[in-house]
Coordinates of C-alpha atoms and ligand atoms in Angstrom, one line a residue:
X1 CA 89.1 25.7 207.5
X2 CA 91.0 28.9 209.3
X3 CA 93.3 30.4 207.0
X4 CA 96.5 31.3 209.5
X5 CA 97.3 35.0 210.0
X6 CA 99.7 36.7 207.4
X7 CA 102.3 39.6 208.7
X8 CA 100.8 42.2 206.9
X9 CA 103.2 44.2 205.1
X10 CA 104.1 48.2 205.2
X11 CA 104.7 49.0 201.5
X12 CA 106.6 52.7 200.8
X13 CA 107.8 54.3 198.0
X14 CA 110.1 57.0 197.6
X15 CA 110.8 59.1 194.9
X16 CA 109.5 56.5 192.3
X17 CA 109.4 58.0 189.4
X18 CA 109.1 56.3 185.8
X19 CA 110.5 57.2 182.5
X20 CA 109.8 54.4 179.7
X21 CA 112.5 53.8 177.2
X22 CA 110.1 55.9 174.5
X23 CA 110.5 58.8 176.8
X24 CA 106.9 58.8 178.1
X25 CA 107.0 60.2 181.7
X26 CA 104.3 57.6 183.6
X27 CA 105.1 58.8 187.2
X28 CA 106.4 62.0 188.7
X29 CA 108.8 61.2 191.6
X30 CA 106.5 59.8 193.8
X31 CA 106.0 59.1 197.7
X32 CA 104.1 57.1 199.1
X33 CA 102.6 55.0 202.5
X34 CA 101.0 51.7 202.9
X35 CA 100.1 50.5 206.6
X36 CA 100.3 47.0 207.2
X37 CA 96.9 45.9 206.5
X38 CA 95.7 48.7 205.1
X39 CA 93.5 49.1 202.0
X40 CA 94.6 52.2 199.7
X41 CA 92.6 52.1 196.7
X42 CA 94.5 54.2 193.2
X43 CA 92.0 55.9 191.4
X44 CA 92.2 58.3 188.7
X45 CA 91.8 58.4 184.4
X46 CA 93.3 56.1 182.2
X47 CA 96.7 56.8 181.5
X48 CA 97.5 58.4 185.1
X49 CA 99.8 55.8 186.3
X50 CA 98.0 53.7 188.7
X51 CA 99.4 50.2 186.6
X52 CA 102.9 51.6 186.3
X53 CA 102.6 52.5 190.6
X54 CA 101.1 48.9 191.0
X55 CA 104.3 46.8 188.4
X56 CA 107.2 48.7 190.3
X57 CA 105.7 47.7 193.8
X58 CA 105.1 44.0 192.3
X59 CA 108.4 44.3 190.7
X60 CA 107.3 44.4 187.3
X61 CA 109.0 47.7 186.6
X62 CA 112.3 49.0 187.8
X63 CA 111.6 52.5 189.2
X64 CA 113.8 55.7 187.4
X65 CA 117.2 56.4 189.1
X66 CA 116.6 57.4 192.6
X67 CA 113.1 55.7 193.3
X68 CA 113.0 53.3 196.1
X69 CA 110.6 50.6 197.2
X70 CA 110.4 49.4 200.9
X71 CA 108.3 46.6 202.2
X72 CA 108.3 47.2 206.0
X73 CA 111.5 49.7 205.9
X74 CA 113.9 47.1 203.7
X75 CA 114.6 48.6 200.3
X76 CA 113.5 45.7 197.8
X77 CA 114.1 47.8 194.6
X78 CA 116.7 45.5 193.1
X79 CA 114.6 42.3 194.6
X80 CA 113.0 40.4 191.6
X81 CA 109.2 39.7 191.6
X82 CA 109.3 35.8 192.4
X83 CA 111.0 37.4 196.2
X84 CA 109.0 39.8 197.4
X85 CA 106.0 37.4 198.1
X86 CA 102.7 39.7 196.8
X87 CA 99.8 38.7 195.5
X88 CA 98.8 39.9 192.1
X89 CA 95.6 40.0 190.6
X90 CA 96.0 41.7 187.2
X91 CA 94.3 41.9 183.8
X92 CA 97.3 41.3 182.1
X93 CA 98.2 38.3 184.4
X94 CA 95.9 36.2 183.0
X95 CA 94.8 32.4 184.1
X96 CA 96.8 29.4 182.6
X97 CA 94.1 28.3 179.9
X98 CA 95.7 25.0 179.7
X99 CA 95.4 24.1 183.5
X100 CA 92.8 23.8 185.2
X101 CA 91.0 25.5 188.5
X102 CA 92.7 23.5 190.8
X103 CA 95.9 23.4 188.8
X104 CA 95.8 27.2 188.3
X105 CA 95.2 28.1 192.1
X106 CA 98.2 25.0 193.2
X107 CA 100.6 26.9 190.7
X108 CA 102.5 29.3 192.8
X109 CA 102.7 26.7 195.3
X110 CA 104.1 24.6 192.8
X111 CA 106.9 27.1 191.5
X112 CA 108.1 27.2 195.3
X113 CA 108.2 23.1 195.7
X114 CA 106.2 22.7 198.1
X115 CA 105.2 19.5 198.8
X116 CA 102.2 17.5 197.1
X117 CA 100.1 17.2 200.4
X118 CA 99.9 20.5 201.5
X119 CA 99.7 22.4 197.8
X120 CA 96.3 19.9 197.8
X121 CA 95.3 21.1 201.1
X122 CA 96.0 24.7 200.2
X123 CA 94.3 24.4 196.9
X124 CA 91.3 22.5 198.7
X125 CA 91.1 25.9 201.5
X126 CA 91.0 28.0 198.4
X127 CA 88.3 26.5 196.4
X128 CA 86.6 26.8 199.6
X129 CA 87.3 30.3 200.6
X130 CA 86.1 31.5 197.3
X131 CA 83.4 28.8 197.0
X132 CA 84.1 27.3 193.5
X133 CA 84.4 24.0 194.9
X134 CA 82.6 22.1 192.2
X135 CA 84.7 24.6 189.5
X136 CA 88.0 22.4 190.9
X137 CA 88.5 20.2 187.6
X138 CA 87.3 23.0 184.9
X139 CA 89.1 24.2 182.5
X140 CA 89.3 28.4 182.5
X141 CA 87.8 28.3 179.2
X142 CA 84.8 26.5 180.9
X143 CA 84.3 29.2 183.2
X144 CA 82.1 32.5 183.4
X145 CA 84.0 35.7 183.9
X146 CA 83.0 35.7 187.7
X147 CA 83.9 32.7 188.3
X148 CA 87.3 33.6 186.3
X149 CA 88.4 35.8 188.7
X150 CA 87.5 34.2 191.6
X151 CA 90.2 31.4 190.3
X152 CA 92.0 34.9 189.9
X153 CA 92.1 35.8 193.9
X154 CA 92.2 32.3 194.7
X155 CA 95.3 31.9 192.9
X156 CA 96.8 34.7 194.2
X157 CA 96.2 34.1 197.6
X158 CA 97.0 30.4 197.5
X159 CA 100.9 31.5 198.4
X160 CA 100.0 33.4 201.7
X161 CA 101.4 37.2 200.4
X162 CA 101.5 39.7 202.9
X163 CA 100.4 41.9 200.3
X164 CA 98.0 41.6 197.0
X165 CA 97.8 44.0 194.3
X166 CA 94.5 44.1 192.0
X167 CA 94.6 45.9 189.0
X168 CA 90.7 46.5 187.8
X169 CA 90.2 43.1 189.0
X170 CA 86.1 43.2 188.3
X171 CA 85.7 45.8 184.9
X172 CA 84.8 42.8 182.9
X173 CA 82.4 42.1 184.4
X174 CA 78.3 43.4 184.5
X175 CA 77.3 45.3 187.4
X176 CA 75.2 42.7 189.5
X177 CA 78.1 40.4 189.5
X178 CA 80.6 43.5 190.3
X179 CA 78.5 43.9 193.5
X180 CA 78.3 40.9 194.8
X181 CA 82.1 40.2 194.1
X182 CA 82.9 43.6 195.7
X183 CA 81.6 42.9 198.8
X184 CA 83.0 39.2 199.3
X185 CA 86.4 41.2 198.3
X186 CA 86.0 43.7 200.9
X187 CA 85.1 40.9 203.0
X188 CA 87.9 38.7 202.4
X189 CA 90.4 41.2 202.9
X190 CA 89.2 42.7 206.1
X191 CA 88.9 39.2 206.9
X192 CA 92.6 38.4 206.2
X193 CA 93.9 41.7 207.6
X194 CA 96.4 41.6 204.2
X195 CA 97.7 44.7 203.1
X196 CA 96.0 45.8 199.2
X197 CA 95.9 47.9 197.1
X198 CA 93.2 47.9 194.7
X199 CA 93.1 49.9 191.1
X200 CA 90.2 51.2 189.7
X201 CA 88.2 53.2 187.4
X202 CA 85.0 53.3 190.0
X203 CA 84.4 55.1 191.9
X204 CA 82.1 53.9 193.9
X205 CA 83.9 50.7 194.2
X206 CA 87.2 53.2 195.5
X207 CA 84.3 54.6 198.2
X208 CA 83.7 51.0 199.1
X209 CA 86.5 49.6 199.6
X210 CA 89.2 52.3 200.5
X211 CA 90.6 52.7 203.6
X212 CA 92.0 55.5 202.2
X213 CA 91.8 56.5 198.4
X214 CA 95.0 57.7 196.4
X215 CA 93.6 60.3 193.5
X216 CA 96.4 59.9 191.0
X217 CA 96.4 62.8 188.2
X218 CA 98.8 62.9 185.2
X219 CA 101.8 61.0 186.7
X220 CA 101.2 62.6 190.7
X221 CA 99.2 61.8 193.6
X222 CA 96.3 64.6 193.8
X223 CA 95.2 64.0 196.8
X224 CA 95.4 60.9 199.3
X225 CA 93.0 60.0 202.2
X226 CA 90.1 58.6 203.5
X227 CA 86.9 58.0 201.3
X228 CA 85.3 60.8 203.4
X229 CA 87.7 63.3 203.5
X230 CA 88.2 63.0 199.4
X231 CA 84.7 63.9 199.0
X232 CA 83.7 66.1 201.0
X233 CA 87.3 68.0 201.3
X234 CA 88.4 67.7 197.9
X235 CA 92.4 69.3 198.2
X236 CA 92.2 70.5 194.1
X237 CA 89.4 71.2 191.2
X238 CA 90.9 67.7 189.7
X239 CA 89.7 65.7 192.8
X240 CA 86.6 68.0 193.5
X241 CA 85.7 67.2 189.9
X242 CA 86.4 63.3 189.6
X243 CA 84.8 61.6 192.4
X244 CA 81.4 62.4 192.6
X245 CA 79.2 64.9 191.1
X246 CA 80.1 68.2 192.0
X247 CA 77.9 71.4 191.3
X248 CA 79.7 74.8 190.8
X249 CA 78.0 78.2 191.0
X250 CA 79.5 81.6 190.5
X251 CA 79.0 84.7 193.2
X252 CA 80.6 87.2 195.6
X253 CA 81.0 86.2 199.3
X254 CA 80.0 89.0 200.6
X255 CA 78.8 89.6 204.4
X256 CA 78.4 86.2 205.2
X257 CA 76.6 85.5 202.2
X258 CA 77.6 84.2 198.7
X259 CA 75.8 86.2 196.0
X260 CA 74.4 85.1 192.9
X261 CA 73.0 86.1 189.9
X262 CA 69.8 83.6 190.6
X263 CA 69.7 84.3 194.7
X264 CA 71.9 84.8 197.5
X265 CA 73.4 81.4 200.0
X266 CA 74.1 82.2 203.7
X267 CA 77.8 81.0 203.7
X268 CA 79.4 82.6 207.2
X269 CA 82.8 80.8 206.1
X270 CA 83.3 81.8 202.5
X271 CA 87.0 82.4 202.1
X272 CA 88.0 86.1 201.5
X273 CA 87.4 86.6 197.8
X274 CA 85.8 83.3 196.9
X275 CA 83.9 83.6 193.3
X276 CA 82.4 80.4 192.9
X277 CA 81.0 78.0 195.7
X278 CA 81.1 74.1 194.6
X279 CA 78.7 71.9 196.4
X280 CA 77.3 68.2 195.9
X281 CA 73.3 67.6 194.7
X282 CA 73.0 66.2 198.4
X283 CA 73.2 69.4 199.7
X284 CA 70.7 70.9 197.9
X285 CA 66.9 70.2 198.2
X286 CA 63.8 71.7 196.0
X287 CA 61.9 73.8 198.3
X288 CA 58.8 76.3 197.6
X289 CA 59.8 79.5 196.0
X290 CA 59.6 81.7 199.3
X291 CA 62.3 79.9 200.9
X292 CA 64.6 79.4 198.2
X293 CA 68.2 80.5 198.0
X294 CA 68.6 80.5 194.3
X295 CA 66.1 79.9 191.7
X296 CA 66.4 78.2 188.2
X297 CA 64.2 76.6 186.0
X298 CA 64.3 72.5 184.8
X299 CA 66.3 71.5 182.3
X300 CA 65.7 67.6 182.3
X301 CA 64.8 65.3 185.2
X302 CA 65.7 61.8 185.4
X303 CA 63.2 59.5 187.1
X304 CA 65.3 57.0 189.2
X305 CA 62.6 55.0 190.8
X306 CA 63.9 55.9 194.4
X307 CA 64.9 59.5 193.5
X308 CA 64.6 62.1 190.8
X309 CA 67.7 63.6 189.5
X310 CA 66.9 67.3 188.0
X311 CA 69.5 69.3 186.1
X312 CA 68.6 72.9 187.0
X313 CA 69.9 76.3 185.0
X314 CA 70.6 78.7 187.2
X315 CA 73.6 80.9 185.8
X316 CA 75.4 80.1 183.0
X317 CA 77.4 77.3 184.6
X318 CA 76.9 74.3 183.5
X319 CA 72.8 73.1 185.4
X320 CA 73.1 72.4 188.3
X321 CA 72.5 68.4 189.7
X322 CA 69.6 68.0 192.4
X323 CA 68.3 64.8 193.8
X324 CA 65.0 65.1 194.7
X325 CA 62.7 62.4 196.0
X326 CA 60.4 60.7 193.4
X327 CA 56.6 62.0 194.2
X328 CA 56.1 64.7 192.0
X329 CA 56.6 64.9 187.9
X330 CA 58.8 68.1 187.5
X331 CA 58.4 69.8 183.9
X332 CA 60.7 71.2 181.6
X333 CA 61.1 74.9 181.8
X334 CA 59.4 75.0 185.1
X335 CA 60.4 77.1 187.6
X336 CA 61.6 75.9 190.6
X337 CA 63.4 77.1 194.4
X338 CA 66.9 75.7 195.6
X339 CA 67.9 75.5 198.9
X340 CA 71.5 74.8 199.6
X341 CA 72.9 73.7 203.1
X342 CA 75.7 75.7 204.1
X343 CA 77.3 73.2 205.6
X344 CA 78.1 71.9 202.1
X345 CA 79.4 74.7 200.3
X346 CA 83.1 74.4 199.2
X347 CA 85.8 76.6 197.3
X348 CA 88.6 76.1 195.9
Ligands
ATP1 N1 105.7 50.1 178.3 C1 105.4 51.4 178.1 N2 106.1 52.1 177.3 C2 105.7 53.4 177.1 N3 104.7 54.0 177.7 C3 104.0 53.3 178.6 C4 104.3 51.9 178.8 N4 103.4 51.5 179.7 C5 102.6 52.5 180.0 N5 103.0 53.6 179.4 C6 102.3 55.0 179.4 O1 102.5 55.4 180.8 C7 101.3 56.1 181.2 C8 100.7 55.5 182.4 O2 100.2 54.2 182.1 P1 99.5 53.3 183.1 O3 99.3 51.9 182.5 O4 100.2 53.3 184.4 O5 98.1 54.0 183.2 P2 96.8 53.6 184.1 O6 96.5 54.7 185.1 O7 96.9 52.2 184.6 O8 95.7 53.7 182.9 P3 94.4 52.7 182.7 O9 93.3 53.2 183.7 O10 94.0 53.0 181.3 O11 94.8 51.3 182.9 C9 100.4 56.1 180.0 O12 100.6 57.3 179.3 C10 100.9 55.0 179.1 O13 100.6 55.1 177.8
MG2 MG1 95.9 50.4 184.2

């Protein structure tokens, strides 16, 4: 069955700041862009706001004096949640226990009176979009945590939103099932063209399924952009440091080349009076001693199966994180030769 097109919806936010009645300061003034049918994913450490962000765009949470919320340029901020027609898929939103599938997924349907006949045919699509068909009857307390939240989506999209929110919608669960449910998400909403935006803790799931990825630190936005462009052009130490692995080495830049206490890197566009070049461990490869940039000796090495990760001391940073491929047994204390691609190096 075709599911018809939604009207995506532009979601902004200005100057939405929020102040809880115990005087804890969630959110620094904040703006912000959604494009209709854009993915943004929030990502950041517990505590940094992304749930308060998410409530006051649901309507959850009325935004401090001053903050606005626009869904396609018409300020909604005194609009109650039931009216502004998004999606939510939230921890805290939990499943009816005392309804079943079907009964849970028909609900919002229900709540706007629409009529018998087409909340069955609606709740029919659903089962089949997220293929828990034979689930229809359950009870939630029958269910596996997979199959919970695919009641979850199914629920929330049952009422056609032009947008859906998902707070951490797959951290319960183990990371097989996290996979596979990742991808039918990114799936589905590519396939409905709806507007998201997605809360996590993961980054790799951020990587995945960002359009663009909102790095939220302490109450701000740190940095907002494509997957990309947050990982290899990290805008602060905060981002640099959060998404992804991120080795750090101290030097003078210096002629076109950063110099170290364990070797000298050819960096032709070190900033003026860089003392510490940041790079990831795909840009550095184990080569023989003569051709080495920097040298440093094994402090642990982590068979992976497909790779080897090595954590190599070469100053007294913190070792530095190589991947190497898995042929060769690499011993503690041993001595071995870094070559770094230039193309790689960062400051900040
Ligand atoms: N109702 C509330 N009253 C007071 N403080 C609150 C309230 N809700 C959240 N906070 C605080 O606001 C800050 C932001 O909380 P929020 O839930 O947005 O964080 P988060 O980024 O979603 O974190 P997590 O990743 O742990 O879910 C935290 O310091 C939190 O303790
Ligand atoms: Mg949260």
């Amino acid at each position: 069955m075709m599911t018809d097109p939604v009207q995506p919806l532009a979601i902004a936010l200005s100057r939405c700041g929020k102040t809880f009645a115990d005087g804890t300061r969630a959110l620094e003034p904040l703006d912000l862009e959604i494009k209709a049918g854009e993915t943004v994913v929030f990502l950041g450490p517990s505590g940094c706001g992304k749930t308060t962000t998410l409530r006051i765009i649901a309507g959850l949470e009325d935004p401090d004096a001053g903050g606005r919320v626009l869904f396609d340029g018409v300020d909604v901020t005194a609009q109650p949640i039931e009216q502004r027609n998004v999606g939510m898929v939230f921890q805290s939103y939990a499943l009816f226990p005392n309804m079943t599938v079907a009964e849970n997924i028909g609900y919002g349907l229900r709540v706007r009176r629409a009529k018998k006949p087409a909340i069955a045919a609606r709740v029919d699509e659903m089962l089949g979009m997220m293929r828990i068909e034979p689930l229809a009857d359950r009870r939630i307390d029958q269910l596996s945590g997979g199959q919970r939240q695919r009641v979850a989506l199914a629920r929330a999209l049952a009422v056609r939103p032009r947008a859906l929110l998902l707070d951490e919608p797959l951290t319960a669960l183990d990371a097989k099932l996290r996979d596979a449910l990742r991808l039918e998400i990114d799936e589905l909403l590519r396939r409905l063209g709806i507007t998201a935006i997605y809360v996590t803790h993961d980054q790799a799931e951020a990587m995945a399924l960002g359009d663009r990825i909102a790095v939220m630190d302490h109450g701000k936005m740190a940095q907002i952009g494509p997957p990309r462009e947050i990982y290899r052009r990290p805008a602060t130490r905060f981002v640099a440091d959060f998404i992804g692995t991120m080795n750090r080495i101290s030097g003078v830049a210096r002629g076109g080349v950063f110099v170290t206490d364990a070797g000298a890197v050819p960096w032709l566009e070190a900033p003026p009076g860089t003392t510490e070049a940041l790079f990831r461990p795909e840009d550095v490869t184990v080569v023989d001693e003569g051709q080495a940039h920097l040298k440093g000796s094994v402090v642990a090495a982590f068979f992976l199966g497909d790779r080897t990760r090595l954590f190599v001391k070469v100053d007294a940073n913190k070792p530095l994180v190589v991947e190497t491929d898995a042929r060769r047994d690499y011993a503690h204390g041993e001595t071995v030769g870094l070559r770094i691609d230039p193309r790689g190096l960062m400051a900040l």
